[in-house]
mmCIF file with all atom_site columns, C-alpha atoms in Angstrom:
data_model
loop_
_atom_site.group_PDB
_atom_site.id
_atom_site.type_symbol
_atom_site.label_atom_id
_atom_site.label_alt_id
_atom_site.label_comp_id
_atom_site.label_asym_id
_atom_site.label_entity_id
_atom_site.label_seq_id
_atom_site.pdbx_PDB_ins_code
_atom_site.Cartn_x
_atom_site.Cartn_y
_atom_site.Cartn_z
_atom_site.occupancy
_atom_site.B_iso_or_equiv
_atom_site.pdbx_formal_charge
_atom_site.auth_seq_id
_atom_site.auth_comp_id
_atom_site.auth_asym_id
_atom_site.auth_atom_id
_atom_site.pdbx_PDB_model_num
ATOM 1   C CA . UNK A 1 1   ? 28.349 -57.572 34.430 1.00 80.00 ? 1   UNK A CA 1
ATOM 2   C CA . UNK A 1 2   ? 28.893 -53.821 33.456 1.00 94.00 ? 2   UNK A CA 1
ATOM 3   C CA . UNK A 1 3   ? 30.881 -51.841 35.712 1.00 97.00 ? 3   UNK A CA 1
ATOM 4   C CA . UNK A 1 4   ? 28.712 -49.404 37.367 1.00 97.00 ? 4   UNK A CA 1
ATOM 5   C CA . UNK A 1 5   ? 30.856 -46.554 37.204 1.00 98.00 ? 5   UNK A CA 1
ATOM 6   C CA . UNK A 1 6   ? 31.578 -46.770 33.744 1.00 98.00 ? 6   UNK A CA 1
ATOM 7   C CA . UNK A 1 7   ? 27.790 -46.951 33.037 1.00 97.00 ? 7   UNK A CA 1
ATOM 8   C CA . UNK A 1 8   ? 26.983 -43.835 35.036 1.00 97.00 ? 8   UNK A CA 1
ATOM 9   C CA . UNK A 1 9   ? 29.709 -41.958 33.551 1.00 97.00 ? 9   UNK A CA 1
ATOM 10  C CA . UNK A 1 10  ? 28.162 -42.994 29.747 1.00 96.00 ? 10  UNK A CA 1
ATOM 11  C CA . UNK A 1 11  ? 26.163 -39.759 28.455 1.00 96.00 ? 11  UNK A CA 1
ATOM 12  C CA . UNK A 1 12  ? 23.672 -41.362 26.308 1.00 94.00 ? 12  UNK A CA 1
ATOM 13  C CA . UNK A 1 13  ? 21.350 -38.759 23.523 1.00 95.00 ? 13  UNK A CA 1
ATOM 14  C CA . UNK A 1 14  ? 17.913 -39.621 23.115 1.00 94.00 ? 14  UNK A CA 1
ATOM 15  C CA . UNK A 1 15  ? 16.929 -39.695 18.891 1.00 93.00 ? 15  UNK A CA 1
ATOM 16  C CA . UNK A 1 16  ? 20.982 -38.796 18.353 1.00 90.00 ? 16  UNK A CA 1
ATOM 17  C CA . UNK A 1 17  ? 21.996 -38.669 14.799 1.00 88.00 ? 17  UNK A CA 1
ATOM 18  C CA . UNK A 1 18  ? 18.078 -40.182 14.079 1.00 89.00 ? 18  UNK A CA 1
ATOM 19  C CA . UNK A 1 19  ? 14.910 -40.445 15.651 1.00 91.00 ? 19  UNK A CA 1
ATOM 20  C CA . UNK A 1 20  ? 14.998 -43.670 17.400 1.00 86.00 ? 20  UNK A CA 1
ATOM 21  C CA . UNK A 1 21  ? 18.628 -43.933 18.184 1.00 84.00 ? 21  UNK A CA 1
ATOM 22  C CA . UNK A 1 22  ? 20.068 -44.170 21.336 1.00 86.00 ? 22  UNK A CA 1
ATOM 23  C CA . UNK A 1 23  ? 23.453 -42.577 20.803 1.00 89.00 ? 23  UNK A CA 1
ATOM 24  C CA . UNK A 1 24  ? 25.955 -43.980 23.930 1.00 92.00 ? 24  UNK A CA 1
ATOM 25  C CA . UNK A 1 25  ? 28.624 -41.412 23.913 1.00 94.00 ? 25  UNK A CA 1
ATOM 26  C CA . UNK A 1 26  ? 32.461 -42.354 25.367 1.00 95.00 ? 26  UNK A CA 1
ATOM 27  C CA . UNK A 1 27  ? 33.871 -38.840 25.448 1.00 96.00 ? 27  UNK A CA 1
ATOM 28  C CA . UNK A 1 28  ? 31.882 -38.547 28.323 1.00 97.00 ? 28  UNK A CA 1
ATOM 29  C CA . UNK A 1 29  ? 34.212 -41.493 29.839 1.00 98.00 ? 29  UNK A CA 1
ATOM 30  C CA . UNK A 1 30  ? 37.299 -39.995 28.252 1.00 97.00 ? 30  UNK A CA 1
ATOM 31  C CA . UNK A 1 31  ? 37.218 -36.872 30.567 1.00 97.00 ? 31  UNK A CA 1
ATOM 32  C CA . UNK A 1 32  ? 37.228 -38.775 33.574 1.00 97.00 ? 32  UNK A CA 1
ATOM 33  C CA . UNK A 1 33  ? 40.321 -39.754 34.890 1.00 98.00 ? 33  UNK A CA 1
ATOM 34  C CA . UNK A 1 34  ? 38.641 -42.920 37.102 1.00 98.00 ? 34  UNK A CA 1
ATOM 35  C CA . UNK A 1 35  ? 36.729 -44.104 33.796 1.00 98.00 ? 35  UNK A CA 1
ATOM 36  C CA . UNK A 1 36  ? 40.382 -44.296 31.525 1.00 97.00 ? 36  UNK A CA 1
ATOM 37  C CA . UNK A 1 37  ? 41.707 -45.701 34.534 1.00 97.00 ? 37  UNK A CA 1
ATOM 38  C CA . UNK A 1 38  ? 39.388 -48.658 35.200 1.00 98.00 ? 38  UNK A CA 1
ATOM 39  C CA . UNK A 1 39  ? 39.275 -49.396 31.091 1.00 98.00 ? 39  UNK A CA 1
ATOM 40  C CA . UNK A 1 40  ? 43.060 -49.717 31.548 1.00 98.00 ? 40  UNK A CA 1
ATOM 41  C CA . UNK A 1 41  ? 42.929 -52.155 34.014 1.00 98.00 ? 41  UNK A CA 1
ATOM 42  C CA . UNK A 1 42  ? 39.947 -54.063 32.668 1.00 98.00 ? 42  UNK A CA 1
ATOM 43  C CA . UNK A 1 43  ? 42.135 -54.289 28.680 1.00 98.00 ? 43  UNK A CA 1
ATOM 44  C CA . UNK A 1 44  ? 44.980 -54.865 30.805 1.00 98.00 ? 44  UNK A CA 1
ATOM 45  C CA . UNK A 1 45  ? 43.440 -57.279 32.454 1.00 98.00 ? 45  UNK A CA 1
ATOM 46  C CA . UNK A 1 46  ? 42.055 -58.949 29.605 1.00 98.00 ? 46  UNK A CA 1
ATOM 47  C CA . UNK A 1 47  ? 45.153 -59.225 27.702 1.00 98.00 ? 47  UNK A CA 1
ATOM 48  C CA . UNK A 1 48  ? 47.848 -59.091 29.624 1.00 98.00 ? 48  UNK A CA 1
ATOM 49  C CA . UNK A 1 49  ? 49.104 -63.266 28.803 1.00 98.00 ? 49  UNK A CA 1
ATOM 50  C CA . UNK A 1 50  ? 48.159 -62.986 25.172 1.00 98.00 ? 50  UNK A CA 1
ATOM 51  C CA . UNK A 1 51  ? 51.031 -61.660 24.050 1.00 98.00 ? 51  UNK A CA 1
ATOM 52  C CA . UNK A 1 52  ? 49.834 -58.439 22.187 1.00 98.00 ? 52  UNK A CA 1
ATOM 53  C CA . UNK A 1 53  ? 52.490 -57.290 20.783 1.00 98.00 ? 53  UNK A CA 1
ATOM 54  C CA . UNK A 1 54  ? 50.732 -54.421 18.414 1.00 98.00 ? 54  UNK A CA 1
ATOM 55  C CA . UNK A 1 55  ? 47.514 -52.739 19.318 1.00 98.00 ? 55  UNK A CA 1
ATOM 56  C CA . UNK A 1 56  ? 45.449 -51.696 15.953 1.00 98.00 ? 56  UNK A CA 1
ATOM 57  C CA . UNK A 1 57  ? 43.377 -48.315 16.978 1.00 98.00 ? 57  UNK A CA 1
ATOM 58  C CA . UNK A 1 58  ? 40.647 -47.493 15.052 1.00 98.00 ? 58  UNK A CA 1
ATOM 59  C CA . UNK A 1 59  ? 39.737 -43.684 13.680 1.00 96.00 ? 59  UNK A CA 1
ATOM 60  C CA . UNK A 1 60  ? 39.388 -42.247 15.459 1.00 95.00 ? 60  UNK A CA 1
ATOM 61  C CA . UNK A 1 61  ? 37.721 -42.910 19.139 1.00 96.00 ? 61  UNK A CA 1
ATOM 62  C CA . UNK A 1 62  ? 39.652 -46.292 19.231 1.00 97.00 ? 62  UNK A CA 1
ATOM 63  C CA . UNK A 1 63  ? 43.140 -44.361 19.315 1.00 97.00 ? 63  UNK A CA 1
ATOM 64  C CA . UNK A 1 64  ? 42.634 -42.988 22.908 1.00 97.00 ? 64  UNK A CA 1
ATOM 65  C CA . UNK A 1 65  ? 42.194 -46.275 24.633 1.00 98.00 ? 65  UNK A CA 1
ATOM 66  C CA . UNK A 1 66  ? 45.181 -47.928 22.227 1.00 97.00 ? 66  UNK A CA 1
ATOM 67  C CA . UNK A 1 67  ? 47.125 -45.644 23.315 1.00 95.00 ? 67  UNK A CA 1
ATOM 68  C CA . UNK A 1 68  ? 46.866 -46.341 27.245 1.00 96.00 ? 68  UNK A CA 1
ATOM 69  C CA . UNK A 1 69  ? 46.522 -50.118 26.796 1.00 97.00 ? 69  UNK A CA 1
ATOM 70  C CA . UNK A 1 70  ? 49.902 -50.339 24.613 1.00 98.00 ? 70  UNK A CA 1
ATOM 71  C CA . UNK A 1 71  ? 51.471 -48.347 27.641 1.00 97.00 ? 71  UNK A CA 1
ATOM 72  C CA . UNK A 1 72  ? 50.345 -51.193 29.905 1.00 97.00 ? 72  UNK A CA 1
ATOM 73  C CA . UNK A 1 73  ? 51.007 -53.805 27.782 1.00 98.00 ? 73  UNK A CA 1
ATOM 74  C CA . UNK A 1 74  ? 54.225 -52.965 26.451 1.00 98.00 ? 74  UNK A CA 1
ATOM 75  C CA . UNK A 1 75  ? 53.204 -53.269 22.823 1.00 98.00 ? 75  UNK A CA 1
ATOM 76  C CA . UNK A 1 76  ? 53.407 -50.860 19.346 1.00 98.00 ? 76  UNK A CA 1
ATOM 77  C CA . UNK A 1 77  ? 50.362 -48.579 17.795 1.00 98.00 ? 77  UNK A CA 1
ATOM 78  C CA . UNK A 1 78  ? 49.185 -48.935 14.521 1.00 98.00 ? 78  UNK A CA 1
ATOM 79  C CA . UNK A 1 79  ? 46.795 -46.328 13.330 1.00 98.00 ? 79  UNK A CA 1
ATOM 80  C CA . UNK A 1 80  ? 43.727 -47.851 10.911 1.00 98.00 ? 80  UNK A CA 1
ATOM 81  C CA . UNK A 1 81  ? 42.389 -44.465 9.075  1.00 98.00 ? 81  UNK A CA 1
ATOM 82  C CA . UNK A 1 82  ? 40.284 -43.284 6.636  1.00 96.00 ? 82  UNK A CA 1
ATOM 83  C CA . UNK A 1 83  ? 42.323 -42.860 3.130  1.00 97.00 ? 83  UNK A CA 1
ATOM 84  C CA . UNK A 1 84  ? 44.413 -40.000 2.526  1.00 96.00 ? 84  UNK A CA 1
ATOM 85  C CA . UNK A 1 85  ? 45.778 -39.658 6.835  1.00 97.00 ? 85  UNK A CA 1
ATOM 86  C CA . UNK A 1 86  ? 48.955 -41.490 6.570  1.00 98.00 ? 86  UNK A CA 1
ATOM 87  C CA . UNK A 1 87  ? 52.068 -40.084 4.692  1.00 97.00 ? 87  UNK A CA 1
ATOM 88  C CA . UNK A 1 88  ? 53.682 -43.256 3.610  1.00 97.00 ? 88  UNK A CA 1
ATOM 89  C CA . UNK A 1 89  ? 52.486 -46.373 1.027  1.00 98.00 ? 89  UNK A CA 1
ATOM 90  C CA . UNK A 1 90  ? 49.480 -47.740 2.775  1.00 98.00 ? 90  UNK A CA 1
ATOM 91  C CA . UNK A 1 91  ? 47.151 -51.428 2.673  1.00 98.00 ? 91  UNK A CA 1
ATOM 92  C CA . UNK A 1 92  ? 43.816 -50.424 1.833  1.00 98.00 ? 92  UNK A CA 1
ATOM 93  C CA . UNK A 1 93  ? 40.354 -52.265 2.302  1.00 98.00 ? 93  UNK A CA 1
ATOM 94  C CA . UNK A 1 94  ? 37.092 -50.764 1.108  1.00 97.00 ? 94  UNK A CA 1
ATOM 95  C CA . UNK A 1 95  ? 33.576 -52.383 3.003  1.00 96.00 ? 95  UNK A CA 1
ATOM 96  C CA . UNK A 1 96  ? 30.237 -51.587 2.331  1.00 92.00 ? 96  UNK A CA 1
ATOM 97  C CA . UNK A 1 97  ? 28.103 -49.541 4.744  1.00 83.00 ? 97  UNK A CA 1
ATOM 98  C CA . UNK A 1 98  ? 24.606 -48.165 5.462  1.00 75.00 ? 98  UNK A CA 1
ATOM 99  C CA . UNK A 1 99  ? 24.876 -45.509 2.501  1.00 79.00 ? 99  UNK A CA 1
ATOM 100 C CA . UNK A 1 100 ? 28.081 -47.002 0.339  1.00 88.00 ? 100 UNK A CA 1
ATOM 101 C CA . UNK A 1 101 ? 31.621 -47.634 0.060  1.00 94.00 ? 101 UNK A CA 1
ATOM 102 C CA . UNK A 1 102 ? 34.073 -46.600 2.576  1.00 95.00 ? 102 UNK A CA 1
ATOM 103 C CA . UNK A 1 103 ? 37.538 -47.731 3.206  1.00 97.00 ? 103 UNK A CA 1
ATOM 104 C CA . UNK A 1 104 ? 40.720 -47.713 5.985  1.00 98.00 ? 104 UNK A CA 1
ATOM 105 C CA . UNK A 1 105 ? 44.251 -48.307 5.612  1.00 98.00 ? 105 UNK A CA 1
ATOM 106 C CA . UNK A 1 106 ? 47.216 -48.577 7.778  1.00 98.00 ? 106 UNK A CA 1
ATOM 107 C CA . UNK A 1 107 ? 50.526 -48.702 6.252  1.00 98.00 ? 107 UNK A CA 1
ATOM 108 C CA . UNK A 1 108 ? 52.372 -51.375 4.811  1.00 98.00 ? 108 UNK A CA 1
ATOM 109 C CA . UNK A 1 109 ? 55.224 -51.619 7.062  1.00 98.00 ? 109 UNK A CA 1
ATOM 110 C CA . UNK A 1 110 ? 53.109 -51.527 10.707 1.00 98.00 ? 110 UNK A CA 1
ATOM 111 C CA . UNK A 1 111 ? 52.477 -55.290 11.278 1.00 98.00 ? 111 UNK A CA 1
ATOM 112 C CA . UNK A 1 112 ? 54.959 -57.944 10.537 1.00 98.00 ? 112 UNK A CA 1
ATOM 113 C CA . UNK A 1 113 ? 54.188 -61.292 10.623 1.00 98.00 ? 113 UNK A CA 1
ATOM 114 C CA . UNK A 1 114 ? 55.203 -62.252 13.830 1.00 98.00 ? 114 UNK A CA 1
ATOM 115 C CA . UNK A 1 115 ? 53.025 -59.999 15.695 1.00 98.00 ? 115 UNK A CA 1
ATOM 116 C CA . UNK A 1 116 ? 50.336 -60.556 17.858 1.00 99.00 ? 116 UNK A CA 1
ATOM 117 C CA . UNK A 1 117 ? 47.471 -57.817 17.269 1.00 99.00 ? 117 UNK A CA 1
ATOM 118 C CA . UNK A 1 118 ? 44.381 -56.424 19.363 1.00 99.00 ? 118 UNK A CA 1
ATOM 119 C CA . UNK A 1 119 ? 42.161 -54.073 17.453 1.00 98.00 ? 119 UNK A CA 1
ATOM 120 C CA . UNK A 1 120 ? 40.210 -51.354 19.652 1.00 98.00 ? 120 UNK A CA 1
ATOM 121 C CA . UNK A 1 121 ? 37.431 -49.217 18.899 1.00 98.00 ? 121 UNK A CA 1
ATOM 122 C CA . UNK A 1 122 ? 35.236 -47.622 21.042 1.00 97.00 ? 122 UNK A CA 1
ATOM 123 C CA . UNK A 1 123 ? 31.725 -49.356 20.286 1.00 96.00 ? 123 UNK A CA 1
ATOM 124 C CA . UNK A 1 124 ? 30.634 -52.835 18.221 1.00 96.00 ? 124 UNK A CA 1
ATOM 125 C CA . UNK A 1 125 ? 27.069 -51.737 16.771 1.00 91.00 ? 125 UNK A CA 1
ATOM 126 C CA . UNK A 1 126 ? 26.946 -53.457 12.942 1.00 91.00 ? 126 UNK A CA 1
ATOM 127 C CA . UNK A 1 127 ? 30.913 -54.336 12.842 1.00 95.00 ? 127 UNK A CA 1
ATOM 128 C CA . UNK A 1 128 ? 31.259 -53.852 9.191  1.00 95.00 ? 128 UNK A CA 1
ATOM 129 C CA . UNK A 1 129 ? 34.336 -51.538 10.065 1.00 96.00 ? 129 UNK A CA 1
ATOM 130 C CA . UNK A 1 130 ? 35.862 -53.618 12.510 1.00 98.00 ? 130 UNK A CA 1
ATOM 131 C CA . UNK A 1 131 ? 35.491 -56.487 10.207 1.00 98.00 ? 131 UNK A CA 1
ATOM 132 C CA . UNK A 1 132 ? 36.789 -54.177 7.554  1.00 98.00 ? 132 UNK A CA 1
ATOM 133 C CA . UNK A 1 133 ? 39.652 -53.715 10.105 1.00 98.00 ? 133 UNK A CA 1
ATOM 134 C CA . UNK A 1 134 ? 40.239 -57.603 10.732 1.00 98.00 ? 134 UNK A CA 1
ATOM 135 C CA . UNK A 1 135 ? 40.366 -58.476 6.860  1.00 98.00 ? 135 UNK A CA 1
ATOM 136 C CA . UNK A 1 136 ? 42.973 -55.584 6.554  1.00 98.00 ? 136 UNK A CA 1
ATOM 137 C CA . UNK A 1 137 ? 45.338 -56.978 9.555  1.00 98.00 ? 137 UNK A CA 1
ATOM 138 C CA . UNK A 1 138 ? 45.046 -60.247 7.975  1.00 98.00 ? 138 UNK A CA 1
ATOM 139 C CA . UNK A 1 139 ? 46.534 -59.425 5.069  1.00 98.00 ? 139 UNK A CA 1
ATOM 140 C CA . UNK A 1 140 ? 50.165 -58.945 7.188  1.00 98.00 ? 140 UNK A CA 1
ATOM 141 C CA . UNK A 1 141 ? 49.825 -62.426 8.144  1.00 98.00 ? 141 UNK A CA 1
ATOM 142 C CA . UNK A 1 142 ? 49.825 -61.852 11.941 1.00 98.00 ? 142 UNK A CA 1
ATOM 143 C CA . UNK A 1 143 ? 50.267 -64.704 14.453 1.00 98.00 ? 143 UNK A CA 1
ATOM 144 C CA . UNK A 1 144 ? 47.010 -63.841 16.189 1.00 98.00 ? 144 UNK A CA 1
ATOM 145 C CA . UNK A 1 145 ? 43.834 -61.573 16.040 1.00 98.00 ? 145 UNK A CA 1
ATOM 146 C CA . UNK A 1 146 ? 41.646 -59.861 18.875 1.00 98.00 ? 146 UNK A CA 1
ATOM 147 C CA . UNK A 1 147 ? 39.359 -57.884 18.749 1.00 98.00 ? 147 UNK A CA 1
ATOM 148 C CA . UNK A 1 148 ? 38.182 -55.332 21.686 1.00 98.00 ? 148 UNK A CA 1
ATOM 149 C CA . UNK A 1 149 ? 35.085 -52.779 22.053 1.00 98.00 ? 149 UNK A CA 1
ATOM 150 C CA . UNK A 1 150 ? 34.602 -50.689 25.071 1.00 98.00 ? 150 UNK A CA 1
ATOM 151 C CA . UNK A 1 151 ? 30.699 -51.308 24.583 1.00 97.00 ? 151 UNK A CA 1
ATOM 152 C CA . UNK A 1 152 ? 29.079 -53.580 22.601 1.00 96.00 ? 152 UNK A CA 1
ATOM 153 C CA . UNK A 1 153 ? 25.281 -52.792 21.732 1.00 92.00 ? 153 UNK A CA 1
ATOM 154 C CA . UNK A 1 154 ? 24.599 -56.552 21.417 1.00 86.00 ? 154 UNK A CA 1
ATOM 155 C CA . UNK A 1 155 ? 20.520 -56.367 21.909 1.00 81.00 ? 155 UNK A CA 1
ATOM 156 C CA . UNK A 1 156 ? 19.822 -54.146 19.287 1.00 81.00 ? 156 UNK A CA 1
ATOM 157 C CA . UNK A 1 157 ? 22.570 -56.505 16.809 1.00 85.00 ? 157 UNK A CA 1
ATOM 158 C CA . UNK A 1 158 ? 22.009 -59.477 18.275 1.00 86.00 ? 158 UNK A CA 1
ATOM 159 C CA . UNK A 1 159 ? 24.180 -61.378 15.638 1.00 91.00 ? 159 UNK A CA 1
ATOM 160 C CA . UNK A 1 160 ? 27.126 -58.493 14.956 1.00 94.00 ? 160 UNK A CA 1
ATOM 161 C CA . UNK A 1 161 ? 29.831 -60.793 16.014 1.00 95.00 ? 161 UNK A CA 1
ATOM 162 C CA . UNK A 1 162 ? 28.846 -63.711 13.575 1.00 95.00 ? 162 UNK A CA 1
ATOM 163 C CA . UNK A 1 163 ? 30.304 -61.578 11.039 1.00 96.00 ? 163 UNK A CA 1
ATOM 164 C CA . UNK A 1 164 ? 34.143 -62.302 12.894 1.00 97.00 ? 164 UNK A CA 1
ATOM 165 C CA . UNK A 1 165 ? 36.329 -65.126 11.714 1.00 97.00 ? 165 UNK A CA 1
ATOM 166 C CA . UNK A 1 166 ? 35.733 -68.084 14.622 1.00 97.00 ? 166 UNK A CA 1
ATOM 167 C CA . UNK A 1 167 ? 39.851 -67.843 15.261 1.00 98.00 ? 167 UNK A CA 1
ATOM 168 C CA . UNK A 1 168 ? 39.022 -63.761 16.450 1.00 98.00 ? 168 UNK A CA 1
ATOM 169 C CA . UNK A 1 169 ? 38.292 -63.653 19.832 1.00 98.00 ? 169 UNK A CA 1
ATOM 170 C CA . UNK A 1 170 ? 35.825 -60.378 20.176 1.00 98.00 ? 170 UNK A CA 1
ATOM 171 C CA . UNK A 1 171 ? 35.759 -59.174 23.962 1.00 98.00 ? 171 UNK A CA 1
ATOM 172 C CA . UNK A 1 172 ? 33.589 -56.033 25.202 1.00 98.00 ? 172 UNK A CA 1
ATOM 173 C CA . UNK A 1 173 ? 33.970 -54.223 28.738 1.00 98.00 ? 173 UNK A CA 1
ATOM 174 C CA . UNK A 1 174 ? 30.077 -52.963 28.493 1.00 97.00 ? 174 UNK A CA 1
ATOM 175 C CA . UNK A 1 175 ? 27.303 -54.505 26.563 1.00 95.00 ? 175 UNK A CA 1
ATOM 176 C CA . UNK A 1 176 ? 23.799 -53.017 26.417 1.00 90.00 ? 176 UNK A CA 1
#
């Protein structure tokens, strides 16, 4: 069940970026203190005897939320970004979207191999670049994958998380 004051705190925009589109906004969450506070304790929750050792955020709404959760659960941040953001020698992966090609990286020396690794992002619509994301972090070798969305839109893509390797385990704190 969602939590209520989460889902009253969620600005949503009629036809936002195209006619038809419900756009769910999580800024609107991010400048409330209670909202950060009770995803905390929900990813906390969630992961706390996993082990999660590394917490992948994703560019860029996923880094607020990695952030906080490493806090609580004593782990490292890795950023995942779009090509070009991080100084040093980088892992790339390129996925296909809507309109064409875009890629991530995160650099080679961020996961090792006996790491434990959530990724985060803020919402699990399509999942190409969270899958994108997952085939990347495989490519350390990590112990273990997860995979977190604060809100998951799962009745308008019914079969988004079908696209996720069977060993992932993909958790959302809202669904819609």
């Amino acid at each position: 069940m969602n939590n209520q004051t989460l889902v009253e705190n969620l600005r949503c925009i009629p036809d936002w970026p195209i006619k038809g589109v419900n756009f769910r906004d999580v800024t609107t969450l991010f400048k409330n203190a209670e909202c950060i506070k009770i995803i905390s304790d929900m990813m906390y929750n969630l992961y706390k005897d996993k082990g999660i050792t590394k917490i992948v955020g994703i560019e860029s709404r996923g880094f607020v939320m990695s952030s906080a959760a490493a806090i609580r659960l004593n782990a490292g941040i890795v950023l995942c970004r779009k090509p070009g953001k991080l100084p040093c020698d980088t892992i790339q992966q390129s996925y296909a979207k809507e309109y064409g090609i875009d890629t991530i990286e995160i650099h080679k020396d961020a996961i090792s191999p006996d790491d434990v690794v959530l990724l985060h992002d803020d919402l699990l619509a399509t999942g190409g670049t969270m899958k994108a994301a997952c085939d990347l972090v495989r490519k350390f070798n990590p112990k273990r994958i997860y995979c977190n969305f604060i809100m998951e839109l799962n009745s308008e893509f019914p079969h988004t998380r079908d696209i996720f390797d069977k060993d992932i385990e993909v958790t959302s704190l809202l669904k819609f």
